[in-house]
Coordinates of C-alpha atoms (C1' of nucleotides) in Angstrom, one line a residue:
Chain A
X923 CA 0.0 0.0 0.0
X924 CA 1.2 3.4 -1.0
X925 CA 0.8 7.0 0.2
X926 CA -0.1 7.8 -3.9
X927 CA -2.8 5.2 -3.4
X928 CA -3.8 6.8 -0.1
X929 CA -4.2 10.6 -1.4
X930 CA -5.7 9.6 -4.9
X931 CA -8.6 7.5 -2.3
X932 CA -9.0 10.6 -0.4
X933 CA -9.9 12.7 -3.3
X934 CA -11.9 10.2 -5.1
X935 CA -13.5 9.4 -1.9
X936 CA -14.4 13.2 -1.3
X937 CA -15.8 13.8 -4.9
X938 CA -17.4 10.5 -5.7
X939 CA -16.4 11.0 -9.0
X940 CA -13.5 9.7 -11.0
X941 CA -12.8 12.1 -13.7
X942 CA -13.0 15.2 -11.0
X943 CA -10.5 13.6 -8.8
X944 CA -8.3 12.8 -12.1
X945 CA -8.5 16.4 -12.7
X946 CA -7.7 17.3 -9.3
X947 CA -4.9 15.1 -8.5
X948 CA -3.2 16.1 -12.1
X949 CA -3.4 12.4 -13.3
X950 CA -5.4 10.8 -16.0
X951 CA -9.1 9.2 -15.4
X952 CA -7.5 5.6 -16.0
X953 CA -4.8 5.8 -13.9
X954 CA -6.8 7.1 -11.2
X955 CA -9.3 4.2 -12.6
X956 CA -6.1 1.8 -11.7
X957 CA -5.1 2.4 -9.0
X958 CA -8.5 2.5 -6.7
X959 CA -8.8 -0.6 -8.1
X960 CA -5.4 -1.6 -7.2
X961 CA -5.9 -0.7 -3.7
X962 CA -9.6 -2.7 -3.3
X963 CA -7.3 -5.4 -4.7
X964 CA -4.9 -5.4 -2.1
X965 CA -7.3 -4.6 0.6
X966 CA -9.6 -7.6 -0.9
X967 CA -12.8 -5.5 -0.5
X968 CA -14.5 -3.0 -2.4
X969 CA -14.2 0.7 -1.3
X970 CA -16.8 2.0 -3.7
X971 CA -20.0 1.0 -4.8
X972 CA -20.7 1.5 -8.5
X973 CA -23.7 1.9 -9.6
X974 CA -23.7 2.4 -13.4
X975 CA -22.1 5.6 -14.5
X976 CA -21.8 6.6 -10.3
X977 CA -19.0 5.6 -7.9
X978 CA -20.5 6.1 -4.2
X979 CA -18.0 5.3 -0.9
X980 CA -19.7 2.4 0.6
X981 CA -18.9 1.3 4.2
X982 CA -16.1 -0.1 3.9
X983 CA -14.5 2.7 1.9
X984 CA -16.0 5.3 5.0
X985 CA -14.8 3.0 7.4
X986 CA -11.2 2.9 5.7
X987 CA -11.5 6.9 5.0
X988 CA -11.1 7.7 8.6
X989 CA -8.2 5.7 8.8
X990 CA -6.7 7.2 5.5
X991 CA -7.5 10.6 6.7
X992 CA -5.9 10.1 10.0
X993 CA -2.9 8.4 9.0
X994 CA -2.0 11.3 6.2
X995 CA -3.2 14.1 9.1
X996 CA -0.5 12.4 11.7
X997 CA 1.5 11.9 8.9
X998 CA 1.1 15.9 8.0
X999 CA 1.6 17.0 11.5
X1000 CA 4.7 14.5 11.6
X1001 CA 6.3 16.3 8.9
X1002 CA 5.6 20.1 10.3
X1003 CA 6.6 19.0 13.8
X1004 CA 10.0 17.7 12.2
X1005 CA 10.4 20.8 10.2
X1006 CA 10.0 23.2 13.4
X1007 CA 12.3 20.8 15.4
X1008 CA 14.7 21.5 12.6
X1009 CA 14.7 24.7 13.3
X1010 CA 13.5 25.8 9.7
X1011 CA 13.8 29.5 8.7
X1012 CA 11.1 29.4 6.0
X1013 CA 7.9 28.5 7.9
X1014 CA 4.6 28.1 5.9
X1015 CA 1.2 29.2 6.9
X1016 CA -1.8 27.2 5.0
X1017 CA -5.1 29.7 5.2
X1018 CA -8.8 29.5 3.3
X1019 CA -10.7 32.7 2.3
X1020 CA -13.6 33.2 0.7
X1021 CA -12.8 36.3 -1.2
X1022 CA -8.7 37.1 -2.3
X1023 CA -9.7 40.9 -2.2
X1024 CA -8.9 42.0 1.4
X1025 CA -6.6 39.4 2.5
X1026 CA -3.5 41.4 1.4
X1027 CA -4.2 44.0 4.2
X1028 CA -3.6 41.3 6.8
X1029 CA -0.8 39.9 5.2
X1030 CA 1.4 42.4 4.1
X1031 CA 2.0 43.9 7.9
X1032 CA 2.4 40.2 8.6
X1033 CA 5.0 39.7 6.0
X1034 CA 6.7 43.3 6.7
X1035 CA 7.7 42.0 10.1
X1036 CA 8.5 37.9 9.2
X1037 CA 9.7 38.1 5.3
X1038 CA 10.6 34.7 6.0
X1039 CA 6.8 33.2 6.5
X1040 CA 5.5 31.5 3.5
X1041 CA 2.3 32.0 2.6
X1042 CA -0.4 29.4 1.2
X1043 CA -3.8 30.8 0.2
X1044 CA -6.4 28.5 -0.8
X1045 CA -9.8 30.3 -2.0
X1046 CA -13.1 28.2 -0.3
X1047 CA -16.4 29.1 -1.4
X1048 CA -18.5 28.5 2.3
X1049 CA -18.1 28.6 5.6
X1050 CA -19.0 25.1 6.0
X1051 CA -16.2 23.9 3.4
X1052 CA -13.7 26.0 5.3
X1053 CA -14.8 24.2 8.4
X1054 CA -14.1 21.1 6.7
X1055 CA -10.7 21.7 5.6
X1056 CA -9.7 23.0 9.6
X1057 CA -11.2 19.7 10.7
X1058 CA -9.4 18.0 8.0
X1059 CA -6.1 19.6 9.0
X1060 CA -5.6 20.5 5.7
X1061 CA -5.1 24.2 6.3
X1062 CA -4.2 26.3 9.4
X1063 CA -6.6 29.4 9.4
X1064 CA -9.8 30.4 7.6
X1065 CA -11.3 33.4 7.4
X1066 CA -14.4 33.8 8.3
X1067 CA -17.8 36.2 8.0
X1068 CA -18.8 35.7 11.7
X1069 CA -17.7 33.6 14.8
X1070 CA -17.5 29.6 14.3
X1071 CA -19.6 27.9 17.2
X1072 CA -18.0 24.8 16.9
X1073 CA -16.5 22.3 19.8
X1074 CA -12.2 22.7 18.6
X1075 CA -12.6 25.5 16.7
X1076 CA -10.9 28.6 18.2
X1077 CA -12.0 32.6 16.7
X1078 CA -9.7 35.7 17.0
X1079 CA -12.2 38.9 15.9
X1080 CA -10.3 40.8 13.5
X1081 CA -12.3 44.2 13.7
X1082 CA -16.0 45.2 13.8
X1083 CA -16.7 46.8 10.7
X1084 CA -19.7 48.9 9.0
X1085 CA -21.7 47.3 6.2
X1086 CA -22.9 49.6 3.7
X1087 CA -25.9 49.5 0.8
X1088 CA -24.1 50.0 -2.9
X1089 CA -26.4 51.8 -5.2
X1090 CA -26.1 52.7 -9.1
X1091 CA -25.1 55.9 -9.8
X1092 CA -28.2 56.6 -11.1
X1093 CA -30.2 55.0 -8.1
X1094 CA -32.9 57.3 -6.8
X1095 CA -31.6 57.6 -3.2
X1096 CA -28.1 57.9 -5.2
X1097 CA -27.5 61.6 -3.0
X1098 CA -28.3 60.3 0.2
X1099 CA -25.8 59.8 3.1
X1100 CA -27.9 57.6 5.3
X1101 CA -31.3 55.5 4.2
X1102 CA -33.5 53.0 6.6
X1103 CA -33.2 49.3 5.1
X1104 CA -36.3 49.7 4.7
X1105 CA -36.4 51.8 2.1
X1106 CA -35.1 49.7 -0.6
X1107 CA -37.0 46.7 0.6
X1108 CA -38.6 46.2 -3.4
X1109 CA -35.0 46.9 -4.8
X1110 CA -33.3 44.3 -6.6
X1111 CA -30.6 42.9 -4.7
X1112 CA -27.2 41.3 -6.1
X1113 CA -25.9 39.0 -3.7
X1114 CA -23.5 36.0 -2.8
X1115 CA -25.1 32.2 -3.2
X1116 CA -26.4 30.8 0.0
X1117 CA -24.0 29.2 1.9
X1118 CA -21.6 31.7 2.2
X1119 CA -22.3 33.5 6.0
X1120 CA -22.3 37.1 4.5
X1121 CA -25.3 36.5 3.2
X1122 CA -26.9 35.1 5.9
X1123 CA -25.5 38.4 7.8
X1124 CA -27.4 40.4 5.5
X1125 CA -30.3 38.6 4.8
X1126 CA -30.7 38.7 8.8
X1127 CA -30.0 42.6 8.1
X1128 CA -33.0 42.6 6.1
X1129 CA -35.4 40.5 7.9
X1130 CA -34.7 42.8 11.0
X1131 CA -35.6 45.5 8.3
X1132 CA -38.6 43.6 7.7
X1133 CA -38.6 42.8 4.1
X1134 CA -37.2 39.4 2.3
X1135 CA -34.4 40.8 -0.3
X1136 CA -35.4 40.0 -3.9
X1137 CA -32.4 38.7 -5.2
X1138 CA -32.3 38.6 -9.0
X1139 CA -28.1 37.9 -9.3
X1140 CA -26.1 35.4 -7.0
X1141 CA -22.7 35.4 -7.4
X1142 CA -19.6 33.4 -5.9
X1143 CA -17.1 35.7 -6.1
X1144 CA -17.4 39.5 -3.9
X1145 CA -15.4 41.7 -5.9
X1146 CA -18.0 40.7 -9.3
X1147 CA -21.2 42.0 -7.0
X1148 CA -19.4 45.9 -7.3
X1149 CA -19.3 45.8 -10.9
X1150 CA -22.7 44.7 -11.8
X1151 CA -24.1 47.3 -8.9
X1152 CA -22.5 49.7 -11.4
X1153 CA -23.8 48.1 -14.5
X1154 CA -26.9 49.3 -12.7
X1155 CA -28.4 45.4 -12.0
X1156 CA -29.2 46.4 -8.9
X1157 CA -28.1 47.3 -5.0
X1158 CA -26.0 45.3 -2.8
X1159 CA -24.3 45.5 0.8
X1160 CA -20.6 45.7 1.0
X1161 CA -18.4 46.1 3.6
X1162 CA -17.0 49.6 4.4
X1163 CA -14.2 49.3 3.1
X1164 CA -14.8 48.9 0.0
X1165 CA -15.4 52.5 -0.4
X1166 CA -11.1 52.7 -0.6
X1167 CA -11.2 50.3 -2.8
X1168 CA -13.8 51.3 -4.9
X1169 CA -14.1 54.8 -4.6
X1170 CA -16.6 55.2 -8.0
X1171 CA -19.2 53.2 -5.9
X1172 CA -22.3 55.1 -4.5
X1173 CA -22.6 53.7 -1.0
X1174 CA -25.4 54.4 1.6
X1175 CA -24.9 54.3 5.5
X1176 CA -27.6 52.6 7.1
X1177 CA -29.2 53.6 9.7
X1178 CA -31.7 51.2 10.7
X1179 CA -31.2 47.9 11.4
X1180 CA -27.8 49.0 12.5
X1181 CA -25.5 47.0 10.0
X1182 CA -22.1 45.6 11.1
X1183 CA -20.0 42.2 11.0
X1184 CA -17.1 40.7 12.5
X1185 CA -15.0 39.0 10.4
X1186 CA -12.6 36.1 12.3
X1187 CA -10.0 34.1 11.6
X1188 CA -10.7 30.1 13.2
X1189 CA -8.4 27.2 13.4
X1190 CA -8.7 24.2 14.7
X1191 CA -7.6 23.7 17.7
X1192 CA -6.8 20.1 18.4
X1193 CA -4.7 20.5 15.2
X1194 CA -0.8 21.2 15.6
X1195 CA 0.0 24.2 14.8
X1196 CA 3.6 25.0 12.9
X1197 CA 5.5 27.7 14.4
X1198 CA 4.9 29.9 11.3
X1199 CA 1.1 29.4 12.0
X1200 CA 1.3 30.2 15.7
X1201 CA 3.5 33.2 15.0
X1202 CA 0.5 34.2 12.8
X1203 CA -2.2 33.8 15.4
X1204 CA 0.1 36.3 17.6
X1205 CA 0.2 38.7 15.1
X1206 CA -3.6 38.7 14.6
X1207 CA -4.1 38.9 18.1
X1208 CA -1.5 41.8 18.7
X1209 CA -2.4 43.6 15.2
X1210 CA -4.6 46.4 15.2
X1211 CA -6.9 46.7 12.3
X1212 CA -8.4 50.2 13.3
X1213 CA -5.5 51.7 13.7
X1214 CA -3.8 51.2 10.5
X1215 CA -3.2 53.8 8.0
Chain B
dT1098 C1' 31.3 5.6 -13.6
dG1099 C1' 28.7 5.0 -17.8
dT1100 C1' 25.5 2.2 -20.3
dG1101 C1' 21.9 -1.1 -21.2
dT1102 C1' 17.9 -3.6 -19.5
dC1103 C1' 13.7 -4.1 -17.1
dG1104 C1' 9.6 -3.0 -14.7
dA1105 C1' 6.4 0.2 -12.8
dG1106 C1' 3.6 3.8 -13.6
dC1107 C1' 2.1 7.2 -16.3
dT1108 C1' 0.0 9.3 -20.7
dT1109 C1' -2.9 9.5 -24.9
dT1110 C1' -6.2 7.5 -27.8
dG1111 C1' -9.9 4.7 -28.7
dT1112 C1' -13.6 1.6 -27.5
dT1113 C1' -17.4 -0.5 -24.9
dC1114 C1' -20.9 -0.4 -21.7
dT1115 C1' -24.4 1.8 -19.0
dG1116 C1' -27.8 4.9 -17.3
dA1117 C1' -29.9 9.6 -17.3
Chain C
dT1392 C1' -28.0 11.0 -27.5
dC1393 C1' -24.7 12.1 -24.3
dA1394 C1' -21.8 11.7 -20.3
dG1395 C1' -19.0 9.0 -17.4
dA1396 C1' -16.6 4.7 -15.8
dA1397 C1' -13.7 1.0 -17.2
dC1398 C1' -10.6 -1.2 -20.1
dA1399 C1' -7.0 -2.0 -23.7
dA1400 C1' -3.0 -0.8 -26.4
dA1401 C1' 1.1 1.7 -27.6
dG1402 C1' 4.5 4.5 -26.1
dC1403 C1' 7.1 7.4 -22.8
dT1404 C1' 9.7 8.4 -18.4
dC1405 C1' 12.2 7.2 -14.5
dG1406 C1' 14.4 4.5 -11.0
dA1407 C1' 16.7 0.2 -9.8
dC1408 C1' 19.9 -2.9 -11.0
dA1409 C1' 23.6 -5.5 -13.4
dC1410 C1' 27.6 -5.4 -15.8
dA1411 C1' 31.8 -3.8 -18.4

DNA sequence: TGTGTCGAGCTTTGTTCTGA
DNA sequence: TCAGAACAAAGCTCGACACA
């Protein structure tokens, strides 16, 4: 039995789908093909049940994926653990974000101070997938739209920041500093897919407001929602900040419901954490996002 | 140390089978 | 009809090993 065959089972296991997990692992559908069946061979069982075109993980191949998944995990920590021992200069930090916009204000203070850090930034559409891949060891940190209420999942708040309404330029409440919710409750909303916890922020927002937002445009990725508010599709919250980055945007303060989120990085906390990753949590816990220029 | 052989594992291409 | 899994064949790469 081989690690290669171990890995290639993960991912086929995870996507219950062969020609996915060929794409993913950079090998062909047949090889993959080979070597599951290679590995049922030498384990004598079947991992998978196939039912005509569809490959589904039977019991045996969940019962064996907790074993696979903690063997490479132990074997993962085993290998970081070795590395700080060794006393390594170039540390890596593994983190999953939903969007790649604002990451680069927490990292570049970081990286100012410990040019040495290695960063690995995977993108994760949900909260839930992020979750998965703490649990799974496979990264370090997420960030996250709210606090993670999870048993072995530790939060550090980053700030408290305002959420904003984006308007068209040639919205009717276009000159207005400050608007109630309310007021746009028969707007047409743009908006992330369910799922991610933004939009369960701000779909909260608006039934504190009273109204259900009729979404006619969900996206997966943040920074598209800005340009079709300009193409005029319709309005859409955003965080603050996006007024520096953005600075054509037309965006409303609201008043009422009061609008804010905490955005927080997790990890997982019965994972081992390399010394690059724990430097990291220091910084986040030292660094003050208010007070930077 | 350099070279040839062998096997493992991979790729590409094509085909068959099956089910939606 | 189409998409996806499985299989086969031919050829390539690479590492291990034997041998001069």
């Amino acid at each position: 039995m081989e690690l290669l065959q171990l890995k290639y089972f993960q991912t086929v296991a995870r996507t219950e789908h062969m020609t996915k997990a060929a794409k993913e692992l950079h090998v062909s559908q047949p090889a993959l093909s080979v070597t599951i069946a290679r590995l049922e061979e030498e384990l004598g069982v079947p991992l998978f049940d196939r039912v005509g075109r569809q490959i589904r993980l039977n019991f045996l191949g969940k019962a064996f994926l907790k074993k696979v998944d903690t063997a490479l995990g132990a074997l993962e920590v085993g290998k970081r653990e070795v590395a700080d021992l060794a006393g390594l200069e170039r540390g890596s930090v593994l983190l999953a974000t939903t969007t790649l916009n604002r990451i680069a204000e927490l990292i570049t203070p970081f990286l100012a101070e410990y040019p040495h850090i290695n960063f690995r930034i995977t993108q994760a559409s949900t909260e839930e997938m992020k979750v998965e891949l703490l649990e799974k060891g496979e990264i370090d940190f997420c960030l996250t739209s709210s606090f993670i209420d999870r048993q072995g999942i530790g939060n550090l708040a980053l700030m408290t920041e305002e959420i904003v309404l984006a308007v068209p330029s040639t919205h009717r409440l276009k000159d207005r500093q400050r608007i109630h919710l309310s007021e746009v409750a028969n707007d047409p909303f743009i908006s992330l897919k369910p799922g991610y916890s933004f939009r369960k922020i701000t779909d909260d927002f608006c039934r504190k407001a009273g109204f259900i937002p009729n979404i006619i445009c969900e996206g997966d990725e943040p920074a598209a929602i800005s340009g079709l508010v300009r193409a005029g599709l319709g309005v859409a919250f955003l965080p603050i900040a996006a007024k520096k980055e953005l600075p054509s945007l037309t965006l409303l303060h609201i008043e009422e419901p009061i609008c804010q989120w905490t955005p927080h990085v997790a990890w997982n906390e019965n994972q081992y954490l390399s010394l690059a990753a724990q430097t990291f949590r220091d910084f986040v816990e030292r660094y003050d996002y208010e007070a930077k220029p």
